[in-house]
Amino acid sequence: MKRKVSLFLSIIMVLVMVMSLTACGGGRSDDEGSATAEAGAGFEAGATVGVSLPWLGTQNWKEAEDQFKTELEAAGFKAIVQEADQKVPTQQQQIESMVQNGAKVLVVAPVDGSQLGSVLEDAKAAGVYVIGYDRLLENTDAVDAVVQFGSIQTGELQGQALLDGLAAEKGDGPYNIELFGGGPADPNAPNFFKGAMNVLQPKIDDGTLVVVSGQTEFTEAATLDWDNGKAQTRMDSLLAGNYSDKKIDGVLSPNDGIARAIITACEQAGQEIPVVSGLDAEDESVQWIVDGKQYSTVNKPTNELVAKTLKIIKLLQEGKDLPTPTATADNGKIEVPLYELTPQIVTKANVEEVFANDPAKAAIFK
Ligand code: BGC
């Protein structure tokens, strides 16, 4: 009889444990392959939000640093905003300490998309929400959403701008071109390149475009750490090795800093400035577009990305459902819900119109 009672009690205890675990787990979706984050219990208003940025080497990250501080505090949160100077261990430590300091949400733009799995999994185990910002978080299920401008679409705009610019400025083809990619650890960089090649590859195949160096693979074209100096060195040697008796007509560049490095190398080699694409609408490149030195950039306004991220943070805080994502991305482990914004091409033809109401760019147009 005593054994029967204790067996009965044990079964009841197991049932109670299972029920309470299920209730706890309702706060977020842990299902592999789940496309939408579920509503959770929320967390206290005024909680801490940690923002981990990869570096401050391009204008967009400096803007993100400033805007996250201001906007999070304006929304009543406590903000810890840090940048990792392109170093994976630094970023891992910063994220760990944000969690130790009570962050309820982490906003993360990784130095290396695939190197944060274990710190993010620890954060998730501590009940922290994780939002990828501008870049995908790879090989982990510890990510609730990613907010970014469409990365393949960005590359397609860059490739199309290069083609359009060549037709507009360099007469009839075939055109001599070179290809540059961004930092190989950044999950955006291969996507930008892939998008550009969607447009350029058919024109390479039909002979309209000639990549004189023959370097058409992302691994050959990539620029370690998005380092402008390294891009300039590569451009110097491409010109010295392949263009002593040839004109270079165009260069695919993954962002504005690298575009300016490429243009500088061409000027120093005595080349006429080629058609060069870009990204970020940095102030200096917008000025170069106005001056006719850089052909194009892609505008992906930081304030829109920060505002979208803030909306998601507020929904998580209130314990509400996130909206249906605009897309999902296979990050190697799960289908991550993506909230994608639309990037916009900028050339001399529309530059003034695009930035007409942007106070930060006003000085360029006066
Ligand atoms: C961002 C770009 C930036 C680059 C280098 C990319 O992930 O999307 O805006 O230029 O990183 O910082």
PDB file of N, CA and C in Angstrom, residues 147-208:
ATOM      1  N   VAL A 147      17.060  41.843 -38.354  1.00  0.00           N
ATOM      2  CA  VAL A 147      16.572  43.039 -39.030  1.00  0.00           C
ATOM      3  C   VAL A 147      17.664  43.514 -39.971  1.00  0.00           C
ATOM      4  N   GLN A 148      17.361  43.616 -41.265  1.00  0.00           N
ATOM      5  CA  GLN A 148      18.401  44.058 -42.196  1.00  0.00           C
ATOM      6  C   GLN A 148      17.801  44.558 -43.506  1.00  0.00           C
ATOM      7  N   PHE A 149      18.625  45.215 -44.298  1.00  0.00           N
ATOM      8  CA  PHE A 149      18.243  45.540 -45.672  1.00  0.00           C
ATOM      9  C   PHE A 149      18.554  44.303 -46.508  1.00  0.00           C
ATOM     10  N   GLY A 150      17.677  43.992 -47.460  1.00  0.00           N
ATOM     11  CA  GLY A 150      17.855  42.786 -48.272  1.00  0.00           C
ATOM     12  C   GLY A 150      19.280  42.701 -48.807  1.00  0.00           C
ATOM     13  N   SER A 151      20.004  41.630 -48.476  1.00  0.00           N
ATOM     14  CA  SER A 151      21.430  41.597 -48.824  1.00  0.00           C
ATOM     15  C   SER A 151      21.663  41.157 -50.269  1.00  0.00           C
ATOM     16  N   ILE A 152      20.872  40.201 -50.747  1.00  0.00           N
ATOM     17  CA  ILE A 152      21.003  39.814 -52.164  1.00  0.00           C
ATOM     18  C   ILE A 152      20.556  40.986 -53.044  1.00  0.00           C
ATOM     19  N   GLN A 153      19.460  41.618 -52.618  1.00  0.00           N
ATOM     20  CA  GLN A 153      18.935  42.758 -53.379  1.00  0.00           C
ATOM     21  C   GLN A 153      19.956  43.900 -53.435  1.00  0.00           C
ATOM     22  N   THR A 154      20.661  44.119 -52.323  1.00  0.00           N
ATOM     23  CA  THR A 154      21.702  45.150 -52.299  1.00  0.00           C
ATOM     24  C   THR A 154      22.754  44.847 -53.369  1.00  0.00           C
ATOM     25  N   GLY A 155      23.188  43.583 -53.421  1.00  0.00           N
ATOM     26  CA  GLY A 155      24.189  43.194 -54.421  1.00  0.00           C
ATOM     27  C   GLY A 155      23.667  43.351 -55.840  1.00  0.00           C
ATOM     28  N   GLU A 156      22.399  43.028 -56.041  1.00  0.00           N
ATOM     29  CA  GLU A 156      21.825  43.175 -57.395  1.00  0.00           C
ATOM     30  C   GLU A 156      21.811  44.647 -57.814  1.00  0.00           C
ATOM     31  N   LEU A 157      21.497  45.528 -56.863  1.00  0.00           N
ATOM     32  CA  LEU A 157      21.517  46.969 -57.180  1.00  0.00           C
ATOM     33  C   LEU A 157      22.935  47.409 -57.547  1.00  0.00           C
ATOM     34  N   GLN A 158      23.934  46.869 -56.830  1.00  0.00           N
ATOM     35  CA  GLN A 158      25.331  47.236 -57.117  1.00  0.00           C
ATOM     36  C   GLN A 158      25.731  46.758 -58.514  1.00  0.00           C
ATOM     37  N   GLY A 159      25.381  45.511 -58.832  1.00  0.00           N
ATOM     38  CA  GLY A 159      25.729  44.965 -60.150  1.00  0.00           C
ATOM     39  C   GLY A 159      25.043  45.735 -61.268  1.00  0.00           C
ATOM     40  N   GLN A 160      23.760  46.037 -61.067  1.00  0.00           N
ATOM     41  CA  GLN A 160      23.006  46.756 -62.098  1.00  0.00           C
ATOM     42  C   GLN A 160      23.555  48.168 -62.282  1.00  0.00           C
ATOM     43  N   ALA A 161      23.939  48.814 -61.171  1.00  0.00           N
ATOM     44  CA  ALA A 161      24.492  50.170 -61.274  1.00  0.00           C
ATOM     45  C   ALA A 161      25.794  50.142 -62.079  1.00  0.00           C
ATOM     46  N   LEU A 162      26.606  49.107 -61.851  1.00  0.00           N
ATOM     47  CA  LEU A 162      27.866  49.007 -62.596  1.00  0.00           C
ATOM     48  C   LEU A 162      27.564  48.890 -64.100  1.00  0.00           C
ATOM     49  N   LEU A 163      26.639  48.022 -64.461  1.00  0.00           N
ATOM     50  CA  LEU A 163      26.279  47.850 -65.884  1.00  0.00           C
ATOM     51  C   LEU A 163      25.740  49.152 -66.477  1.00  0.00           C
ATOM     52  N   ASP A 164      24.806  49.771 -65.750  1.00  0.00           N
ATOM     53  CA  ASP A 164      24.202  51.015 -66.253  1.00  0.00           C
ATOM     54  C   ASP A 164      25.252  52.107 -66.404  1.00  0.00           C
ATOM     55  N   GLY A 165      26.149  52.196 -65.419  1.00  0.00           N
ATOM     56  CA  GLY A 165      27.182  53.228 -65.452  1.00  0.00           C
ATOM     57  C   GLY A 165      28.133  53.025 -66.629  1.00  0.00           C
ATOM     58  N   LEU A 166      28.479  51.771 -66.905  1.00  0.00           N
ATOM     59  CA  LEU A 166      29.377  51.488 -68.033  1.00  0.00           C
ATOM     60  C   LEU A 166      28.724  51.938 -69.342  1.00  0.00           C
ATOM     61  N   ALA A 167      27.452  51.592 -69.513  1.00  0.00           N
ATOM     62  CA  ALA A 167      26.753  51.969 -70.747  1.00  0.00           C
ATOM     63  C   ALA A 167      26.662  53.491 -70.863  1.00  0.00           C
ATOM     64  N   ALA A 168      26.437  54.163 -69.724  1.00  0.00           N
ATOM     65  CA  ALA A 168      26.240  55.616 -69.752  1.00  0.00           C
ATOM     66  C   ALA A 168      27.560  56.373 -69.939  1.00  0.00           C
ATOM     67  N   GLU A 169      28.656  55.826 -69.397  1.00  0.00           N
ATOM     68  CA  GLU A 169      29.880  56.638 -69.331  1.00  0.00           C
ATOM     69  C   GLU A 169      31.071  56.104 -70.108  1.00  0.00           C
ATOM     70  N   LYS A 170      31.024  54.855 -70.539  1.00  0.00           N
ATOM     71  CA  LYS A 170      32.236  54.280 -71.139  1.00  0.00           C
ATOM     72  C   LYS A 170      32.027  53.793 -72.573  1.00  0.00           C
ATOM     73  N   GLY A 171      31.039  54.364 -73.254  1.00  0.00           N
ATOM     74  CA  GLY A 171      30.820  54.005 -74.663  1.00  0.00           C
ATOM     75  C   GLY A 171      30.365  52.562 -74.810  1.00  0.00           C
ATOM     76  N   ASP A 172      30.646  51.993 -75.992  1.00  0.00           N
ATOM     77  CA  ASP A 172      30.233  50.603 -76.238  1.00  0.00           C
ATOM     78  C   ASP A 172      31.229  49.644 -75.603  1.00  0.00           C
ATOM     79  N   GLY A 173      30.722  48.470 -75.214  1.00  0.00           N
ATOM     80  CA  GLY A 173      31.600  47.434 -74.644  1.00  0.00           C
ATOM     81  C   GLY A 173      32.431  46.788 -75.736  1.00  0.00           C
ATOM     82  N   PRO A 174      33.160  45.715 -75.471  1.00  0.00           N
ATOM     83  CA  PRO A 174      33.296  45.129 -74.137  1.00  0.00           C
ATOM     84  C   PRO A 174      34.047  46.040 -73.162  1.00  0.00           C
ATOM     85  N   TYR A 175      33.737  45.826 -71.884  1.00  0.00           N
ATOM     86  CA  TYR A 175      34.317  46.658 -70.825  1.00  0.00           C
ATOM     87  C   TYR A 175      35.267  45.846 -69.960  1.00  0.00           C
ATOM     88  N   ASN A 176      36.400  46.448 -69.614  1.00  0.00           N
ATOM     89  CA  ASN A 176      37.334  45.806 -68.680  1.00  0.00           C
ATOM     90  C   ASN A 176      36.913  46.149 -67.258  1.00  0.00           C
ATOM     91  N   ILE A 177      36.695  45.107 -66.465  1.00  0.00           N
ATOM     92  CA  ILE A 177      36.269  45.363 -65.073  1.00  0.00           C
ATOM     93  C   ILE A 177      37.050  44.486 -64.087  1.00  0.00           C
ATOM     94  N   GLU A 178      36.948  44.860 -62.795  1.00  0.00           N
ATOM     95  CA  GLU A 178      37.447  44.025 -61.691  1.00  0.00           C
ATOM     96  C   GLU A 178      36.360  43.953 -60.622  1.00  0.00           C
ATOM     97  N   LEU A 179      36.461  42.919 -59.799  1.00  0.00           N
ATOM     98  CA  LEU A 179      35.419  42.649 -58.801  1.00  0.00           C
ATOM     99  C   LEU A 179      36.003  42.673 -57.392  1.00  0.00           C
ATOM    100  N   PHE A 180      35.328  43.360 -56.484  1.00  0.00           N
ATOM    101  CA  PHE A 180      35.719  43.364 -55.068  1.00  0.00           C
ATOM    102  C   PHE A 180      34.544  42.892 -54.215  1.00  0.00           C
ATOM    103  N   GLY A 181      34.870  42.122 -53.158  1.00  0.00           N
ATOM    104  CA  GLY A 181      33.875  41.707 -52.175  1.00  0.00           C
ATOM    105  C   GLY A 181      34.247  42.272 -50.807  1.00  0.00           C
ATOM    106  N   GLY A 182      33.339  42.131 -49.859  1.00  0.00           N
ATOM    107  CA  GLY A 182      33.584  42.622 -48.499  1.00  0.00           C
ATOM    108  C   GLY A 182      34.296  41.582 -47.649  1.00  0.00           C
ATOM    109  N   GLY A 183      34.266  41.779 -46.332  1.00  0.00           N
ATOM    110  CA  GLY A 183      34.962  40.891 -45.395  1.00  0.00           C
ATOM    111  C   GLY A 183      34.341  39.502 -45.365  1.00  0.00           C
ATOM    112  N   PRO A 184      35.147  38.448 -45.567  1.00  0.00           N
ATOM    113  CA  PRO A 184      34.581  37.110 -45.695  1.00  0.00           C
ATOM    114  C   PRO A 184      33.893  36.581 -44.429  1.00  0.00           C
ATOM    115  N   ALA A 185      34.207  37.137 -43.245  1.00  0.00           N
ATOM    116  CA  ALA A 185      33.538  36.664 -42.019  1.00  0.00           C
ATOM    117  C   ALA A 185      32.126  37.251 -41.886  1.00  0.00           C
ATOM    118  N   ASP A 186      31.867  38.340 -42.595  1.00  0.00           N
ATOM    119  CA  ASP A 186      30.562  39.011 -42.521  1.00  0.00           C
ATOM    120  C   ASP A 186      29.586  38.293 -43.454  1.00  0.00           C
ATOM    121  N   PRO A 187      28.501  37.736 -42.899  1.00  0.00           N
ATOM    122  CA  PRO A 187      27.559  36.993 -43.744  1.00  0.00           C
ATOM    123  C   PRO A 187      26.950  37.835 -44.875  1.00  0.00           C
ATOM    124  N   ASN A 188      26.979  39.155 -44.744  1.00  0.00           N
ATOM    125  CA  ASN A 188      26.472  39.983 -45.835  1.00  0.00           C
ATOM    126  C   ASN A 188      27.358  39.914 -47.065  1.00  0.00           C
ATOM    127  N   ALA A 189      28.671  39.794 -46.849  1.00  0.00           N
ATOM    128  CA  ALA A 189      29.611  39.989 -47.957  1.00  0.00           C
ATOM    129  C   ALA A 189      29.409  38.980 -49.095  1.00  0.00           C
ATOM    130  N   PRO A 190      29.313  37.672 -48.800  1.00  0.00           N
ATOM    131  CA  PRO A 190      29.051  36.748 -49.912  1.00  0.00           C
ATOM    132  C   PRO A 190      27.688  36.987 -50.566  1.00  0.00           C
ATOM    133  N   ASN A 191      26.702  37.448 -49.779  1.00  0.00           N
ATOM    134  CA  ASN A 191      25.387  37.734 -50.363  1.00  0.00           C
ATOM    135  C   ASN A 191      25.412  38.947 -51.288  1.00  0.00           C
ATOM    136  N   PHE A 192      26.122  40.000 -50.862  1.00  0.00           N
ATOM    137  CA  PHE A 192      26.244  41.167 -51.750  1.00  0.00           C
ATOM    138  C   PHE A 192      26.868  40.719 -53.078  1.00  0.00           C
ATOM    139  N   PHE A 193      27.937  39.901 -52.971  1.00  0.00           N
ATOM    140  CA  PHE A 193      28.662  39.451 -54.163  1.00  0.00           C
ATOM    141  C   PHE A 193      27.762  38.575 -55.038  1.00  0.00           C
ATOM    142  N   LYS A 194      27.023  37.686 -54.364  1.00  0.00           N
ATOM    143  CA  LYS A 194      26.138  36.791 -55.108  1.00  0.00           C
ATOM    144  C   LYS A 194      25.070  37.592 -55.869  1.00  0.00           C
ATOM    145  N   GLY A 195      24.487  38.568 -55.182  1.00  0.00           N
ATOM    146  CA  GLY A 195      23.471  39.408 -55.826  1.00  0.00           C
ATOM    147  C   GLY A 195      24.060  40.124 -57.032  1.00  0.00           C
ATOM    148  N   ALA A 196      25.262  40.680 -56.872  1.00  0.00           N
ATOM    149  CA  ALA A 196      25.904  41.396 -57.981  1.00  0.00           C
ATOM    150  C   ALA A 196      26.171  40.445 -59.143  1.00  0.00           C
ATOM    151  N   MET A 197      26.633  39.233 -58.825  1.00  0.00           N
ATOM    152  CA  MET A 197      26.952  38.274 -59.882  1.00  0.00           C
ATOM    153  C   MET A 197      25.697  37.764 -60.595  1.00  0.00           C
ATOM    154  N   ASN A 198      24.537  37.787 -59.898  1.00  0.00           N
ATOM    155  CA  ASN A 198      23.281  37.447 -60.589  1.00  0.00           C
ATOM    156  C   ASN A 198      23.118  38.335 -61.825  1.00  0.00           C
ATOM    157  N   VAL A 199      23.548  39.590 -61.688  1.00  0.00           N
ATOM    158  CA  VAL A 199      23.408  40.548 -62.783  1.00  0.00           C
ATOM    159  C   VAL A 199      24.619  40.488 -63.732  1.00  0.00           C
ATOM    160  N   LEU A 200      25.825  40.353 -63.156  1.00  0.00           N
ATOM    161  CA  LEU A 200      27.045  40.499 -63.971  1.00  0.00           C
ATOM    162  C   LEU A 200      27.439  39.219 -64.708  1.00  0.00           C
ATOM    163  N   GLN A 201      27.186  38.050 -64.084  1.00  0.00           N
ATOM    164  CA  GLN A 201      27.679  36.792 -64.689  1.00  0.00           C
ATOM    165  C   GLN A 201      27.202  36.593 -66.137  1.00  0.00           C
ATOM    166  N   PRO A 202      25.900  36.822 -66.423  1.00  0.00           N
ATOM    167  CA  PRO A 202      25.478  36.640 -67.824  1.00  0.00           C
ATOM    168  C   PRO A 202      26.237  37.561 -68.791  1.00  0.00           C
ATOM    169  N   LYS A 203      26.618  38.750 -68.311  1.00  0.00           N
ATOM    170  CA  LYS A 203      27.344  39.701 -69.163  1.00  0.00           C
ATOM    171  C   LYS A 203      28.828  39.344 -69.274  1.00  0.00           C
ATOM    172  N   ILE A 204      29.330  38.606 -68.273  1.00  0.00           N
ATOM    173  CA  ILE A 204      30.698  38.072 -68.389  1.00  0.00           C
ATOM    174  C   ILE A 204      30.653  36.916 -69.399  1.00  0.00           C
ATOM    175  N   ASP A 205      29.629  36.096 -69.264  1.00  0.00           N
ATOM    176  CA  ASP A 205      29.496  34.936 -70.156  1.00  0.00           C
ATOM    177  C   ASP A 205      29.332  35.345 -71.621  1.00  0.00           C
ATOM    178  N   ASP A 206      28.608  36.443 -71.871  1.00  0.00           N
ATOM    179  CA  ASP A 206      28.400  36.814 -73.293  1.00  0.00           C
ATOM    180  C   ASP A 206      29.484  37.757 -73.811  1.00  0.00           C
ATOM    181  N   GLY A 207      30.502  38.028 -72.981  1.00  0.00           N
ATOM    182  CA  GLY A 207      31.647  38.809 -73.451  1.00  0.00           C
ATOM    183  C   GLY A 207      31.496  40.315 -73.335  1.00  0.00           C
ATOM    184  N   THR A 208      30.358  40.808 -72.828  1.00  0.00           N
ATOM    185  CA  THR A 208      30.185  42.262 -72.646  1.00  0.00           C
ATOM    186  C   THR A 208      31.163  42.779 -71.596  1.00  0.00           C
TER     187      THR A 208
END
